[in-house]
Short mmCIF file of C-alpha atoms and ligand atoms in Angstrom, two decimals:
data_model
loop_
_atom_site.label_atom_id
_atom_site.label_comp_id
_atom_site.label_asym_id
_atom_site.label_seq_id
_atom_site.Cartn_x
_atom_site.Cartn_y
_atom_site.Cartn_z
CA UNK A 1215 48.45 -27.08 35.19
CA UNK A 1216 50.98 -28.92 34.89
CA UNK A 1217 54.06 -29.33 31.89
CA UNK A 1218 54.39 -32.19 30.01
CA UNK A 1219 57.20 -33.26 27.51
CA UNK A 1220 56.83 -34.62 24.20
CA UNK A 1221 59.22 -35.31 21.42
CA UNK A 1222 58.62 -34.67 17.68
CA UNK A 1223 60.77 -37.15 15.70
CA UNK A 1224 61.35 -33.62 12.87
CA UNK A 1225 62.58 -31.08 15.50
CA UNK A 1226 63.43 -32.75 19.08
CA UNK A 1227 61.69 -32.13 22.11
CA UNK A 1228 58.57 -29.71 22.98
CA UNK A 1229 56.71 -28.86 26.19
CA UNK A 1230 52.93 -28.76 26.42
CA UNK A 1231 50.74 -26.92 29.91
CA UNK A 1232 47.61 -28.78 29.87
CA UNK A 1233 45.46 -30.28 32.30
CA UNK A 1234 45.95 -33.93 33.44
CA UNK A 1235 43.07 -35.40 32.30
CA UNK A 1236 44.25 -34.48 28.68
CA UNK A 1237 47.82 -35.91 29.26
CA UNK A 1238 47.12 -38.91 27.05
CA UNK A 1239 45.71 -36.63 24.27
CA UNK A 1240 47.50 -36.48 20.80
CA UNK A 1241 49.87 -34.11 21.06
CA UNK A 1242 50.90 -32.13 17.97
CA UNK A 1243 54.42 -30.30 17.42
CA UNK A 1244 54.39 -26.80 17.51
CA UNK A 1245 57.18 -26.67 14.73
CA UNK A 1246 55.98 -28.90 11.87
CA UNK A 1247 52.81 -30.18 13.19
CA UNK A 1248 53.89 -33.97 13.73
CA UNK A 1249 52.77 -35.76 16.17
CA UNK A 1250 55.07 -36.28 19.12
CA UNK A 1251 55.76 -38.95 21.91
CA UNK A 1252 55.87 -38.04 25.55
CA UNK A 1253 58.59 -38.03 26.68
CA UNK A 1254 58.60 -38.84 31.04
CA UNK A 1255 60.67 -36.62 33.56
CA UNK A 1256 61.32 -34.66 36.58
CA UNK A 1257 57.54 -32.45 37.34
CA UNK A 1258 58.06 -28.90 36.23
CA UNK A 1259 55.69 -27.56 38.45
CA UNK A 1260 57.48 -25.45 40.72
CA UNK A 1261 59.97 -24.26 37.89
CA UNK A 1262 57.53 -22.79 36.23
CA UNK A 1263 57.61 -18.63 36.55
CA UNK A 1264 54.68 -17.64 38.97
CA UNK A 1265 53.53 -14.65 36.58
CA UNK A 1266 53.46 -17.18 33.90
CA UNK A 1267 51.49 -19.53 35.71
CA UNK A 1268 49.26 -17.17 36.34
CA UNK A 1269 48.90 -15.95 32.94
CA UNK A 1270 48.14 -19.37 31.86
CA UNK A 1271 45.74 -20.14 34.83
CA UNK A 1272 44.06 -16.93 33.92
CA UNK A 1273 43.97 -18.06 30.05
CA UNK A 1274 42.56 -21.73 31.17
CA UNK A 1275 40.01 -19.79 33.11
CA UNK A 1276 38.88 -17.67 30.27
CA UNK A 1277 38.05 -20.77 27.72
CA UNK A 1278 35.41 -21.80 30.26
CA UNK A 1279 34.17 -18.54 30.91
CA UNK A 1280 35.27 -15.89 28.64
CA UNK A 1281 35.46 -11.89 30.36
CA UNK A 1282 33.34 -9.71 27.81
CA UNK A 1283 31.87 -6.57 27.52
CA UNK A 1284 28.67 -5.51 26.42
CA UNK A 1285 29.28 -2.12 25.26
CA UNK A 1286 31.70 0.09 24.59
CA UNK A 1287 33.76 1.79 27.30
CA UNK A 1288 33.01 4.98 27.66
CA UNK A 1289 35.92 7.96 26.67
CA UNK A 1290 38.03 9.22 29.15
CA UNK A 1291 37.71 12.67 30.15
CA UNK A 1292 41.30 13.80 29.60
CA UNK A 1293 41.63 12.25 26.22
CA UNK A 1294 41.81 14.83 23.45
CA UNK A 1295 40.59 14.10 19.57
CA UNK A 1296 44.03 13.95 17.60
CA UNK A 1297 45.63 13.06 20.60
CA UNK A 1298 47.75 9.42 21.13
CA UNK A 1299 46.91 7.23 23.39
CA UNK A 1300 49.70 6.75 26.46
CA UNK A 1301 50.66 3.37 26.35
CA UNK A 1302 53.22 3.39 28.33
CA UNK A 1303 54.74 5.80 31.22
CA UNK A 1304 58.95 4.94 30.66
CA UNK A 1305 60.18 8.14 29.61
CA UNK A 1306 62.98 6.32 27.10
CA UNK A 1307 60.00 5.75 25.02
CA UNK A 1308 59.69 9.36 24.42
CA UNK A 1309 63.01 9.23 23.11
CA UNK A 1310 62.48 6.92 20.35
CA UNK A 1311 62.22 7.72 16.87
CA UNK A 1312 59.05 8.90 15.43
CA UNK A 1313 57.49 8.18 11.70
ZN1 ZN B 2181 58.28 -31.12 14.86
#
């Protein structure tokens, strides 16, 4: 999708991803919710980080058809009651300060 500029006459310019056909669609400021004027220049289409892209692509995709689950995944076998989660694997998180 591609970026589109907008400025808010409060706070100075914005950027909004949304798809083309909504281009002409009010487009409200994300700092104090005034309405804001498009503002026309270079396409940012191939500035745009690919693993953000992505991430929005994949977001876009899930308003149309949303990835659910109908019941609750099952425990893992290694997981212990009382035990914490592993959220991450960097070993300098070990490091930091525990409650
Ligand atoms: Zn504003």
């Amino acid at each position: 999708m591609p970026t589109y500029a907008y400025h808010c006459p409060n706070c100075g310019g914005f950027d909004l991803v949304r798809p083309m056909s909504e281009v002409d669609a009010v487009a409200v400021c994300p700092g104090c919710g005034m309405r804001g004027r498009r503002v026309f220049g270079a396409p940012a289409l191939r500035r745009m980080d690919a693993r953000l892209r992505r991430a929005l692509d994949a977001g876009e995709r899930s308003a149309d058809s949303p990835q659910v689950v109908t019941a609750v995944p099952p425990r893992s076998a290694d997981r212990r009651p009382g035990r914490a989660t592993r959220y991450t694997t960097d070993p300098r998180h070990a490091r930091l300060p525990r409650p």
